[in-house]
Coordinates of C-alpha atoms in Angstrom, one line a residue:
M1014 CA 16.4 3.9 71.6
M1015 CA 15.6 1.4 74.3
A1016 CA 15.9 3.0 77.7
D1017 CA 18.0 1.4 80.4
V1018 CA 16.3 0.6 83.7
T1019 CA 17.0 3.3 86.2
P1020 CA 17.6 2.4 89.9
P1021 CA 15.4 4.1 92.5
E1022 CA 16.0 7.8 92.9
H1023 CA 17.1 7.5 96.5
P1024 CA 19.4 4.4 96.4
S1025 CA 21.1 5.3 99.7
E1026 CA 17.8 5.0 101.6
S1027 CA 16.7 1.7 103.0
P1028 CA 13.1 0.7 102.6
S1029 CA 12.3 1.7 106.1
E1030 CA 13.8 5.2 105.6
R1031 CA 11.7 6.0 102.6
P1032 CA 8.6 8.1 102.9
A1033 CA 5.4 6.1 103.6
E1034 CA 3.4 5.3 100.5
P1035 CA 0.2 7.4 100.2
A1036 CA -3.1 5.7 100.7
G1037 CA -4.7 4.2 97.6
E1038 CA -2.8 4.2 94.3
H1039 CA 0.7 5.7 93.7
P1040 CA 0.3 9.3 92.4
A1041 CA 2.2 8.6 89.1
V1042 CA 0.0 5.6 88.3
Q1043 CA -3.2 7.5 89.3
A1044 CA -2.2 10.4 87.1
A1045 CA -1.3 8.1 84.1
R1046 CA -4.7 6.5 84.3
V1047 CA -6.5 9.8 84.5
L1048 CA -4.5 11.0 81.5
V1049 CA -5.4 7.9 79.4
Q1050 CA -9.1 8.4 80.3
A1051 CA -8.9 12.0 79.3
V1052 CA -7.2 11.6 75.9
A1053 CA -9.6 8.9 74.9
A1054 CA -12.6 11.2 75.9
L1055 CA -11.0 13.9 73.8
G1056 CA -10.9 11.9 70.6
V1057 CA -7.7 10.0 70.6
E1058 CA -8.1 6.4 69.4
D1059 CA -4.5 5.3 68.6
V1060 CA -1.4 5.6 70.9
V1061 CA 2.1 4.6 69.9
L1062 CA 4.4 3.6 72.7
A1063 CA 8.2 3.2 72.8
P1064 CA 9.2 1.2 75.9
G1065 CA 11.1 2.8 78.8
S1066 CA 11.2 2.9 82.6
R1067 CA 10.2 6.4 83.4
S1068 CA 7.1 6.1 81.2
A1069 CA 6.0 2.9 82.9
P1070 CA 2.9 4.4 84.5
L1071 CA 1.6 5.3 81.1
A1072 CA 2.7 1.9 79.7
Y1073 CA 0.7 0.0 82.3
A1074 CA -2.4 2.2 81.7
L1075 CA -2.2 1.9 78.0
A1076 CA -1.8 -1.9 78.2
D1077 CA -5.0 -2.0 80.2
A1078 CA -6.8 0.3 77.7
A1079 CA -5.7 -2.0 74.8
R1080 CA -7.2 -5.1 76.4
P1081 CA -10.3 -6.7 74.8
D1082 CA -13.7 -5.6 76.1
E1083 CA -14.2 -8.7 78.3
T1084 CA -10.8 -8.2 80.2
R1085 CA -10.4 -4.5 80.2
P1086 CA -10.7 -3.1 83.8
A1087 CA -13.7 -1.0 84.7
G1088 CA -12.9 2.6 84.1
A1089 CA -10.3 2.0 81.5
P1090 CA -11.2 3.4 78.0
S1091 CA -10.7 1.5 74.8
L1092 CA -7.6 2.5 72.8
R1093 CA -5.6 0.9 70.0
L1094 CA -2.0 0.5 71.2
H1095 CA 1.0 0.2 68.9
V1096 CA 4.5 -0.6 70.4
R1097 CA 7.8 0.3 68.6
V1098 CA 11.3 0.0 70.1
D1099 CA 12.6 3.0 68.1
E1100 CA 11.2 6.4 69.0
R1101 CA 11.9 7.9 65.6
D1102 CA 9.8 5.2 64.0
A1103 CA 7.2 5.5 66.7
G1104 CA 6.8 9.2 65.8
F1105 CA 6.5 8.5 62.1
L1106 CA 4.1 5.6 62.7
A1107 CA 1.9 8.0 64.6
L1108 CA 2.2 10.5 61.8
G1109 CA 1.0 7.8 59.3
L1110 CA -1.9 6.9 61.5
A1111 CA -3.0 10.6 61.7
K1112 CA -2.6 11.0 58.0
A1113 CA -4.8 8.0 57.4
A1114 CA -7.5 9.4 59.7
Q1115 CA -7.3 12.8 57.9
A1116 CA -7.6 11.1 54.5
E1117 CA -10.7 9.3 55.6
G1118 CA -12.4 12.6 56.5
S1119 CA -12.2 12.0 60.2
P1120 CA -9.1 13.9 61.4
R1121 CA -8.1 13.1 64.9
P1122 CA -4.9 13.3 66.9
V1123 CA -2.6 10.4 67.6
A1124 CA -0.6 10.2 70.8
V1125 CA 3.1 9.1 71.2
V1126 CA 4.6 8.0 74.5
T1127 CA 8.3 7.9 75.3
T1128 CA 10.6 7.7 78.3
S1129 CA 13.0 10.4 79.2
G1130 CA 16.4 11.5 77.7
T1131 CA 17.4 10.9 74.1
A1132 CA 14.1 9.1 73.5
V1133 CA 12.4 12.5 73.4
A1134 CA 14.9 14.0 70.9
N1135 CA 14.3 11.1 68.6
L1136 CA 10.8 12.3 68.0
H1137 CA 12.0 15.6 66.5
P1138 CA 12.0 14.6 62.8
A1139 CA 8.4 13.5 63.0
V1140 CA 7.5 16.5 65.0
L1141 CA 8.9 18.8 62.4
E1142 CA 7.1 17.0 59.6
A1143 CA 3.8 17.2 61.6
H1144 CA 4.4 20.9 62.3
H1145 CA 4.9 21.8 58.6
S1146 CA 2.1 19.6 57.3
G1147 CA -0.4 20.5 60.1
I1148 CA -0.8 16.9 61.4
P1149 CA -2.1 16.7 65.1
L1150 CA 0.3 14.6 67.2
V1151 CA 0.2 14.5 71.0
L1152 CA 3.7 14.0 72.4
L1153 CA 3.6 12.5 75.9
T1154 CA 7.2 12.4 77.1
A1155 CA 8.0 11.1 80.6
D1156 CA 10.6 13.0 82.6
R1157 CA 12.4 13.0 85.9
P1158 CA 10.8 15.2 88.7
H1159 CA 11.9 18.7 88.9
E1160 CA 14.3 18.1 91.9
L1161 CA 16.4 15.8 89.8
R1162 CA 16.8 18.0 86.8
G1163 CA 20.3 19.5 86.6
T1164 CA 21.7 17.0 89.1
G1165 CA 23.3 14.6 86.7
A1166 CA 20.6 12.0 87.3
N1167 CA 20.5 9.2 84.8
Q1168 CA 18.6 10.0 81.5
T1169 CA 17.8 13.5 82.6
T1170 CA 18.2 16.5 80.3
Q1171 CA 16.3 19.7 79.5
Q1172 CA 13.2 18.2 77.8
V1173 CA 10.9 21.2 78.3
G1174 CA 10.9 23.3 75.1
I1175 CA 13.1 20.8 73.3
F1176 CA 10.9 21.1 70.1
G1177 CA 11.0 24.9 70.1
A1178 CA 8.6 26.5 67.7
A1179 CA 7.6 23.2 66.1
V1180 CA 4.8 22.5 68.6
R1181 CA 1.5 24.4 69.0
L1182 CA 1.7 24.1 72.8
A1183 CA 4.3 22.9 75.3
V1184 CA 3.5 22.2 78.9
D1185 CA 5.8 21.2 81.7
V1186 CA 3.5 19.0 83.9
P1187 CA 4.9 18.6 87.4
A1188 CA 5.1 15.3 89.1
P1189 CA 1.8 14.3 90.7
T1190 CA 1.7 14.2 94.5
G1191 CA -1.9 13.1 95.1
R1192 CA -3.1 16.6 96.2
A1193 CA -6.7 17.6 95.9
E1194 CA -7.9 18.9 92.5
E1195 CA -4.8 17.3 90.8
D1196 CA -6.9 15.2 88.5
R1197 CA -9.1 18.2 87.5
D1198 CA -6.0 20.2 86.6
L1199 CA -4.6 17.4 84.5
R1200 CA -7.8 17.0 82.6
R1201 CA -7.9 20.7 82.0
T1202 CA -4.4 20.7 80.7
L1203 CA -5.2 17.9 78.3
A1204 CA -8.3 19.7 77.0
R1205 CA -6.0 22.7 76.2
A1206 CA -3.5 20.4 74.5
L1207 CA -6.0 18.6 72.3
A1208 CA -7.6 21.8 71.3
A1209 CA -4.2 23.2 70.3
A1210 CA -3.3 19.9 68.4
T1211 CA -6.5 20.0 66.4
G1212 CA -6.5 23.7 65.8
A1213 CA -10.0 24.0 67.2
R1214 CA -9.5 27.7 68.2
T1215 CA -6.7 28.7 65.9
G1216 CA -7.3 26.8 62.7
D1217 CA -3.6 25.7 62.9
P1218 CA -3.4 22.0 63.8
G1219 CA -0.1 20.4 64.6
P1220 CA 1.9 18.7 67.3
V1221 CA 1.7 19.5 71.0
H1222 CA 4.1 18.4 73.8
L1223 CA 3.3 17.5 77.3
D1224 CA 6.4 16.8 79.4
L1225 CA 5.2 14.6 82.2
A1226 CA 7.3 14.3 85.4
Y1227 CA 6.9 11.2 87.4
R1228 CA 8.3 10.2 90.8
D1229 CA 8.9 6.6 91.9
P1230 CA 7.1 4.3 92.5
L1231 CA 6.1 3.7 88.9
V1232 CA 4.4 0.3 89.2
P1233 CA 0.6 0.0 90.0
L1234 CA -0.5 -1.1 93.5
T1235 CA -3.9 -2.2 92.3
P1236 CA -5.6 -3.0 89.0
V1237 CA -8.6 -0.8 90.1
W1238 CA -9.0 2.3 87.9
P1239 CA -10.5 5.6 89.1
A1240 CA -14.1 6.2 88.0
P1241 CA -14.2 8.2 84.7
S1242 CA -14.9 11.9 85.2
R1243 CA -15.3 14.9 83.0
V1244 CA -14.5 17.4 85.8
G1245 CA -12.0 19.8 84.2
L1246 CA -12.5 18.2 80.7
S1247 CA -13.7 21.3 78.8
H1248 CA -15.5 21.0 75.5
V1249 CA -13.6 23.2 73.1
L1250 CA -15.9 24.1 70.2
P1251 CA -14.2 24.9 66.9
R1252 CA -15.1 28.2 65.2
G1253 CA -18.4 27.9 63.5
A1254 CA -19.5 24.9 65.7
V1255 CA -22.0 27.0 67.6
D1256 CA -24.0 27.6 64.5
T1257 CA -23.9 23.9 63.4
G1258 CA -24.4 22.4 66.8
T1259 CA -21.0 20.6 66.6
R1260 CA -19.4 19.7 69.9
G1261 CA -16.0 18.3 70.8
V1262 CA -12.4 19.2 70.2
S1263 CA -11.9 17.8 66.7
S1264 CA -13.5 19.4 63.7
S1265 CA -12.7 19.9 60.1
A1266 CA -14.2 23.4 60.3
Q1267 CA -11.6 26.0 59.4
P1268 CA -11.7 29.4 61.0
S1269 CA -11.4 32.6 59.0
M1270 CA -8.4 34.7 59.6
L1271 CA -9.8 37.8 57.8
P1272 CA -11.7 40.7 59.5
S1273 CA -15.4 40.3 59.2
A1274 CA -15.7 43.2 56.6
Q1275 CA -13.3 41.4 54.4
L1276 CA -15.1 38.1 54.8
T1277 CA -18.4 39.8 53.7
A1278 CA -16.7 41.3 50.7
Q1279 CA -15.1 38.0 49.8
A1280 CA -18.4 36.2 50.0
T1281 CA -19.9 38.6 47.5
G1282 CA -17.0 38.4 45.2
S1283 CA -16.1 42.1 45.5
L1284 CA -12.6 41.6 46.9
P1285 CA -9.9 42.6 44.4
V1286 CA -8.6 39.0 44.3
V1287 CA -9.4 38.5 40.6
R1288 CA -8.1 41.5 38.8
T1289 CA -8.9 42.4 35.3
R1290 CA -5.9 42.7 33.0
G1291 CA -7.2 44.5 30.0
R1292 CA -10.1 43.0 28.1
G1293 CA -11.3 39.5 28.3
A1294 CA -10.7 36.7 30.8
V1295 CA -7.2 36.3 32.2
P1296 CA -5.4 33.0 31.3
T1297 CA -5.4 31.2 34.6
V1298 CA -4.1 27.9 35.9
V1299 CA -4.8 26.2 39.3
V1300 CA -1.7 24.9 41.0
A1301 CA -2.6 22.1 43.4
G1302 CA 0.2 21.3 45.8
D1303 CA 0.4 18.7 48.6
G1304 CA -3.0 18.4 50.4
A1305 CA -4.8 20.8 48.2
G1306 CA -8.1 18.8 48.4
P1307 CA -11.2 18.8 46.2
D1308 CA -11.6 22.5 46.1
A1309 CA -8.7 22.7 43.6
R1310 CA -10.5 20.4 41.1
T1311 CA -13.9 22.1 41.6
L1312 CA -12.3 25.5 41.0
A1313 CA -10.6 24.4 37.8
E1314 CA -13.6 22.7 36.4
A1315 CA -16.0 25.5 37.3
N1316 CA -13.9 28.1 35.4
G1317 CA -12.5 26.1 32.6
W1318 CA -8.9 26.3 33.9
P1319 CA -6.0 23.8 33.6
L1320 CA -5.2 22.0 36.8
L1321 CA -1.5 21.5 37.5
A1322 CA -1.8 18.9 40.3
E1323 CA 1.0 17.2 42.3
P1324 CA 0.3 13.5 43.0
S1325 CA -0.3 14.1 46.7
S1326 CA -2.7 17.0 46.1
G1327 CA -5.7 14.6 46.1
V1328 CA -7.0 15.9 42.8
R1329 CA -4.6 14.4 40.2
G1330 CA -7.4 13.2 37.9
G1331 CA -10.3 14.3 35.7
P1332 CA -10.3 16.1 32.4
H1333 CA -8.7 19.3 33.6
A1334 CA -5.6 17.6 35.2
I1335 CA -2.7 18.2 32.8
G1336 CA -0.2 15.5 32.3
A1337 CA 3.6 16.3 32.5
Y1338 CA 2.6 19.9 33.2
R1339 CA 6.0 20.9 34.4
L1340 CA 7.5 20.4 31.0
L1341 CA 4.8 22.7 29.5
L1342 CA 5.5 25.7 31.6
D1343 CA 8.4 27.0 29.6
D1344 CA 6.4 27.0 26.3
A1345 CA 5.5 30.6 25.4
R1346 CA 2.1 29.4 24.2
L1347 CA 1.2 27.8 27.5
G1348 CA 3.2 28.8 30.5
G1349 CA 4.3 32.0 28.9
R1350 CA 0.6 33.2 28.6
V1351 CA -0.3 32.6 32.2
G1352 CA -1.6 35.8 33.8
R1353 CA -3.0 34.4 37.0
V1354 CA -2.3 31.4 39.2
V1355 CA -4.6 30.1 42.0
V1356 CA -2.6 28.1 44.5
L1357 CA -4.1 25.5 46.9
G1358 CA -2.1 23.2 49.0
R1359 CA 1.7 23.4 49.2
P1360 CA 3.5 23.0 45.9
T1361 CA 7.1 21.8 46.4
L1362 CA 8.0 19.4 43.6
S1363 CA 8.8 21.6 40.6
R1364 CA 11.2 24.4 39.9
P1365 CA 9.2 25.4 36.8
V1366 CA 6.2 25.9 39.0
Q1367 CA 8.2 28.0 41.4
R1368 CA 9.5 30.1 38.5
L1369 CA 5.9 30.7 37.4
L1370 CA 4.8 31.8 40.8
A1371 CA 7.8 34.2 41.0
R1372 CA 7.0 36.0 37.7
E1373 CA 6.2 39.7 38.2
D1374 CA 3.6 39.6 35.5
V1375 CA 1.6 36.9 37.1
E1376 CA -1.1 37.5 39.7
V1377 CA -0.8 34.9 42.4
L1378 CA -3.8 34.1 44.6
V1379 CA -3.1 31.7 47.5
V1380 CA -5.9 29.9 49.2
A1381 CA -4.7 28.7 52.6
P1382 CA -7.5 27.6 54.9
Q1383 CA -5.4 26.9 58.0
G1384 CA -2.2 27.8 59.7
A1385 CA -0.5 31.1 60.5
D1386 CA 1.7 30.9 57.4
W1387 CA 0.9 30.3 53.7
P1388 CA 2.8 28.8 50.8
D1389 CA 4.7 31.6 49.0
A1390 CA 8.3 30.6 48.5
P1391 CA 8.9 33.2 45.8
R1392 CA 7.4 35.9 48.1
N1393 CA 5.2 37.0 45.3
A1394 CA 1.6 36.3 46.5
T1395 CA -0.9 39.0 45.4
D1396 CA -3.7 37.9 47.8
V1397 CA -3.9 35.3 50.5
L1398 CA -7.4 33.9 51.5
T1399 CA -8.7 31.3 53.8
E1400 CA -11.3 30.1 51.3
V1401 CA -12.1 30.2 47.6
P1402 CA -14.2 33.3 46.8
A1403 CA -17.8 32.6 45.8
R1404 CA -17.4 34.1 42.3
L1405 CA -14.5 31.7 41.6
R1406 CA -16.2 28.7 43.1
L1407 CA -19.3 29.4 41.0
G1408 CA -17.4 29.7 37.8
R1409 CA -18.1 33.4 37.2
V1410 CA -14.6 34.2 36.0
G1411 CA -13.9 31.9 33.1
A1412 CA -11.0 31.6 30.7
P1413 CA -10.1 32.8 27.2
A1414 CA -11.4 30.8 24.3
G1415 CA -9.3 27.7 23.6
W1416 CA -7.2 28.2 26.8
L1417 CA -8.0 24.8 28.4
A1418 CA -8.2 22.9 25.1
G1419 CA -4.6 24.0 24.3
W1420 CA -3.3 22.7 27.6
Q1421 CA -5.2 19.5 27.3
A1422 CA -3.9 18.8 23.9
A1423 CA -0.3 19.6 24.9
G1424 CA -0.6 17.4 28.0
T1425 CA -1.9 14.5 26.0
A1426 CA 0.9 14.9 23.4
A1427 CA 3.5 15.2 26.2
L1428 CA 2.4 11.9 27.8
A1429 CA 2.4 10.2 24.5
A1430 CA 5.9 11.4 23.8
I1431 CA 7.1 10.1 27.1
D1432 CA 5.6 6.8 26.4
E1433 CA 7.4 6.6 23.1
V1434 CA 10.8 7.4 24.7
L1435 CA 10.3 4.7 27.4
E1436 CA 9.0 2.1 25.0
A1437 CA 11.7 2.7 22.4
G1438 CA 14.4 1.7 25.0
G1439 CA 14.1 4.4 27.6
D1440 CA 12.4 2.0 29.9
V1441 CA 15.4 -0.3 30.3
R1442 CA 19.2 0.0 30.4
P1443 CA 21.8 -2.7 29.9
S1444 CA 23.9 -3.7 32.9
R1445 CA 26.2 -6.5 33.9
T1446 CA 23.2 -8.2 35.6
G1447 CA 20.8 -7.7 32.8
T1448 CA 18.4 -4.9 31.9
R1449 CA 17.3 -2.4 34.4
V1450 CA 14.1 -0.5 34.6
T1451 CA 14.4 3.3 34.5
G1452 CA 12.8 5.5 37.2
P1453 CA 10.0 7.0 35.0
A1454 CA 9.1 3.5 33.7
L1455 CA 8.8 2.2 37.3
A1456 CA 6.7 5.2 38.3
R1457 CA 4.4 4.6 35.3
A1458 CA 3.9 1.0 36.3
V1459 CA 3.2 1.9 40.0
A1460 CA 0.6 4.5 38.8
A1461 CA -0.9 1.9 36.4
V1462 CA -1.6 -0.6 39.1
S1463 CA -2.9 1.9 41.7
T1464 CA -6.7 2.0 41.7
P1465 CA -9.0 4.6 43.2
Q1466 CA -9.5 2.2 46.2
D1467 CA -5.8 2.0 46.9
A1468 CA -3.5 4.2 49.0
L1469 CA 0.0 5.1 47.7
V1470 CA 2.6 6.5 50.0
V1471 CA 5.4 8.2 48.0
G1472 CA 8.9 8.9 49.1
S1473 CA 10.8 12.1 48.4
S1474 CA 13.4 12.7 45.8
N1475 CA 13.0 11.0 42.4
P1476 CA 10.0 8.7 43.1
V1477 CA 7.5 11.5 43.8
R1478 CA 8.9 13.6 40.9
D1479 CA 8.8 10.6 38.5
L1480 CA 5.2 10.0 39.5
D1481 CA 4.4 13.6 39.0
L1482 CA 5.8 13.4 35.5
V1483 CA 4.0 10.2 34.2
A1484 CA 0.9 9.6 36.4
R1485 CA -2.4 9.6 34.6
W1486 CA -5.6 8.7 36.4
D1487 CA -9.2 9.3 35.6
A1488 CA -9.8 8.8 39.3
P1489 CA -6.6 8.8 41.4
P1490 CA -5.7 6.6 44.3
L1491 CA -5.2 8.2 47.7
V1492 CA -1.7 9.5 47.4
L1493 CA 0.1 10.6 50.6
A1494 CA 3.6 11.9 51.1
N1495 CA 5.6 13.6 53.8
R1496 CA 5.9 16.9 52.0
G1497 CA 5.9 19.1 55.1
L1498 CA 9.7 19.1 55.0
A1499 CA 10.1 16.6 52.2
G1500 CA 12.6 14.5 54.1
I1501 CA 13.4 10.9 53.5
D1502 CA 13.4 9.9 57.2
G1503 CA 10.6 7.8 58.7
T1504 CA 8.9 6.9 55.4
V1505 CA 8.6 3.2 56.0
A1506 CA 7.1 3.8 59.4
T1507 CA 4.8 6.5 58.0
A1508 CA 3.6 4.0 55.3
T1509 CA 3.1 1.3 58.0
G1510 CA 1.0 3.8 60.0
V1511 CA -1.1 4.5 56.9
A1512 CA -1.6 0.8 56.3
L1513 CA -2.7 0.2 59.9
G1514 CA -5.0 3.1 59.7
L1515 CA -6.6 2.1 56.4
P1516 CA -7.0 -1.7 56.6
H1517 CA -9.8 -1.6 54.0
R1518 CA -7.5 -0.2 51.3
R1519 CA -4.6 -1.8 49.5
V1520 CA -1.6 0.2 50.6
R1521 CA 1.6 0.5 48.6
A1522 CA 4.7 2.6 49.3
Y1523 CA 7.0 3.7 46.5
L1524 CA 10.5 4.7 47.7
G1525 CA 14.1 5.1 46.6
D1526 CA 16.7 2.8 48.1
L1527 CA 18.3 5.5 50.3
T1528 CA 14.8 6.4 51.7
F1529 CA 14.2 2.7 52.4
L1530 CA 17.6 2.2 54.0
H1531 CA 17.3 5.4 56.1
D1532 CA 14.2 3.8 57.7
A1533 CA 14.9 0.1 57.5
G1534 CA 14.1 0.0 61.2
G1535 CA 10.5 0.8 60.2
L1536 CA 10.3 -2.9 59.1
L1537 CA 10.8 -4.0 62.7
R1538 CA 7.5 -5.2 64.2
G1539 CA 7.3 -7.0 67.5
S1540 CA 5.7 -10.4 67.4
L1541 CA 2.8 -9.2 69.6
E1542 CA 2.0 -6.2 67.3
A1543 CA -0.6 -6.0 64.6
Q1544 CA 0.7 -6.8 61.1
A1545 CA 0.3 -4.2 58.4
D1546 CA -0.7 -5.2 54.9
L1547 CA 1.9 -3.1 53.0
Q1548 CA 3.8 -3.5 49.7
I1549 CA 7.0 -1.5 49.6
V1550 CA 8.3 -0.8 46.1
V1551 CA 12.0 0.2 46.2
A1552 CA 13.6 1.9 43.2
H1553 CA 17.1 0.6 43.8
D1554 CA 19.8 2.5 42.0
D1555 CA 22.5 2.1 44.6
G1556 CA 22.6 5.7 45.7
G1557 CA 21.1 9.2 45.2
S1558 CA 20.1 9.5 41.6
I1559 CA 18.2 12.8 42.1
F1560 CA 21.6 14.6 42.4
A1561 CA 22.4 13.5 38.9
T1562 CA 19.5 15.6 37.6
L1563 CA 20.5 18.7 39.5
E1564 CA 23.5 21.0 38.9
H1565 CA 25.7 18.8 41.0
G1566 CA 25.4 16.1 38.3
D1567 CA 26.4 18.3 35.4
P1568 CA 29.0 16.3 33.5
D1569 CA 30.7 19.5 32.4
R1570 CA 31.5 20.5 35.9
P1571 CA 35.3 19.9 36.2
E1572 CA 35.1 18.6 39.8
R1573 CA 32.2 16.2 39.1
A1574 CA 34.2 13.0 38.4
E1575 CA 36.3 13.5 41.4
V1576 CA 33.7 14.2 44.1
F1577 CA 30.2 13.5 42.7
E1578 CA 29.9 9.7 43.5
R1579 CA 31.4 10.0 47.0
V1580 CA 29.5 13.0 48.4
F1581 CA 26.3 13.0 46.2
G1582 CA 25.9 9.6 44.5
T1583 CA 26.8 7.7 47.7
P1584 CA 26.8 4.1 46.4
H1585 CA 26.3 1.6 49.3
G1586 CA 26.1 -1.9 47.9
V1587 CA 23.6 -3.1 50.4
D1588 CA 21.9 -6.5 49.8
L1589 CA 18.3 -5.6 50.3
A1590 CA 17.2 -9.3 50.1
A1591 CA 19.4 -10.1 53.0
L1592 CA 18.2 -7.1 55.0
C1593 CA 14.6 -8.1 54.4
A1594 CA 15.3 -11.7 55.4
A1595 CA 16.8 -10.4 58.7
Y1596 CA 13.5 -8.6 59.4
G1597 CA 11.4 -11.6 58.3
V1598 CA 9.9 -9.6 55.4
R1599 CA 9.1 -11.1 52.0
H1600 CA 11.3 -9.9 49.2
V1601 CA 10.9 -10.0 45.4
H1602 CA 13.6 -8.9 43.0
V1603 CA 12.6 -7.4 39.6
G1604 CA 15.1 -6.7 36.9
D1605 CA 13.0 -6.0 33.8
V1606 CA 9.7 -4.6 32.7
D1607 CA 8.2 -8.0 32.0
G1608 CA 8.4 -9.0 35.7
L1609 CA 7.4 -5.6 37.0
L1610 CA 3.6 -5.5 36.7
P1611 CA 3.0 -9.1 37.9
A1612 CA 5.1 -8.4 41.0
L1613 CA 3.2 -5.2 41.7
A1614 CA -0.2 -6.6 41.1
A1615 CA -0.1 -9.3 43.8
P1616 CA 1.1 -7.8 47.0
G1617 CA -0.3 -10.5 49.3
V1618 CA -0.8 -10.4 53.0
G1619 CA 1.6 -8.7 55.4
T1620 CA 4.6 -6.5 54.6
S1621 CA 6.6 -7.2 51.5
V1622 CA 9.3 -5.5 49.5
V1623 CA 9.5 -5.4 45.7
E1624 CA 13.1 -4.4 44.8
V1625 CA 13.4 -3.0 41.3
R1626 CA 16.9 -2.4 40.0
V1627 CA 16.9 1.1 38.4
D1628 CA 19.5 2.7 36.2
R1629 CA 21.3 5.7 37.7
A1630 CA 24.1 6.3 35.2
G1631 CA 21.7 7.2 32.4
R1632 CA 19.3 9.3 34.5
R1633 CA 20.4 12.7 33.3
A1634 CA 20.5 11.7 29.6
L1635 CA 17.1 10.1 29.9
N1636 CA 15.7 13.3 31.4
A1637 CA 17.1 15.4 28.5
Q1638 CA 15.7 12.9 26.0
I1639 CA 12.2 13.2 27.5
V1640 CA 12.3 17.0 27.6
A1641 CA 13.3 17.1 23.9
A1642 CA 10.7 14.6 22.9
V1643 CA 7.9 16.5 24.8
A1644 CA 9.0 19.8 23.3
A1645 CA 8.8 18.5 19.8
A1646 CA 5.5 16.8 20.3
V1647 CA 3.9 19.9 21.9
D1648 CA 5.3 22.1 19.1
T1649 CA 3.7 19.9 16.5
T1650 CA 0.4 19.8 18.4
L1651 CA 0.1 23.5 18.9
S1652 CA 1.4 24.6 15.5

């Protein structure tokens, strides 16, 4: 929301009746400049700003910091500034920038600045996603001074604590007055906040909130900045940094949450985390959820285990990654034989995987390097560790003879069966406007054009599940998704942040039409803002096709015909070409398979949208056809 401009806080006073201005700079402006210096010194490189009046001191300071070297005032640090008029999109843009930095192996926090009032509340969806996915965001929200709270003053509400348990730290910073030691105190608060955001001391990174009260005047008196200072700016060393000589707030080092005796036992492989079930090696699979990272692939390959990897795990590739794995878990010769599962990352896509993790006869080992919680939706984890035990990492456990080969053969057969279904007519459906591509066929094409040098941001609902079903990569692209809460909000803005943060990669987003429309405002870019090179592929089925694959879409339910389309399918009839034209974004419409690959292969410069009309009516039947074909192919292969 764009904030209205608030009149002075004492409109009844004449200029001569107001208190005399303090010598030097206004306290609000001085504090804002000190804050910008401090966050830059603590590792922040990108700041996203949503315009407003109460946040003006920060806006002026950030504008100075974003100037080229030759015009930037002395004392002002160098920062990249991104301006967005919608706070929700500002939050998700910051989330995308932070994800990009994390993916490049240099995790660092990204700051977001808003004015007061509903502007702050609009950050909440991005804050929740950052909370659940462990992404460091620094929320700098301007507020009215304490004396105006609870008085009915314009744009004043209870901002302190507004994000509840979703932030790692919340600080109510009083309005500066110019008192002695004020700058030192602010720097110390920021050091605490950045340490909490990066998880330097806790191993639990995530968003932090500083609610910054400012009194009028809010406009600078002078362009002269204070001299940079590190007084109060503590170095917060992450756990383990003393041994490595690392300094600073940000670090990829993860602390151990286990007592030292347990850590010693774990290092030697004597913890009972790999139990013996009778004679011989236990049939084991590695489940790699969102953000699992390279340890999942290393673990699977060291021990000869199948790797069941979601697209955004970072390890969907190599000889151990099993294609269409979720369709194999109900087979008694594969999923039925599993006796142990090692879980890395956060698996959220597949009900068959969750059923596997819930089985009482399966030992579930969860490796969760960071955070107070760990992924265990079925509440069935046997052991929870902060790192992979040495004996597993070194491949000292192993697998039964033929265990991996059976999964590999079944996965290959499953993918071939899916191809046959799609190429025999399952890839297109007739409609009044011609043939439409099906969801799995579109996902297969998106996967095919995505190289290891590319980045792919995938939306929730069907796109990420279709990709999970059909993707096959020897070396995967960088795949990112908002799987912390798996919402559809802010995905266009997130992808834009990723594209701005990874200018050396070709970045593509793959979304459903409702996800795209929910964040159409993410297309809005001010004419003075940097342009992101981003291709957005929209699977347009005029509604929510994922519900057709769930129990709500069961054609045998008597109430389906009456209520399904209105409250689940939600057809909307939006003209995406006209919407893109309004935002000045290039648009290409694809209606058949022949036009799909050429459109995807040449994204061009800037932001563009490839709209692919996708069949929704036949979605449930197509899924059933694929399941039957895979079952038959696997049965033949394993017989």
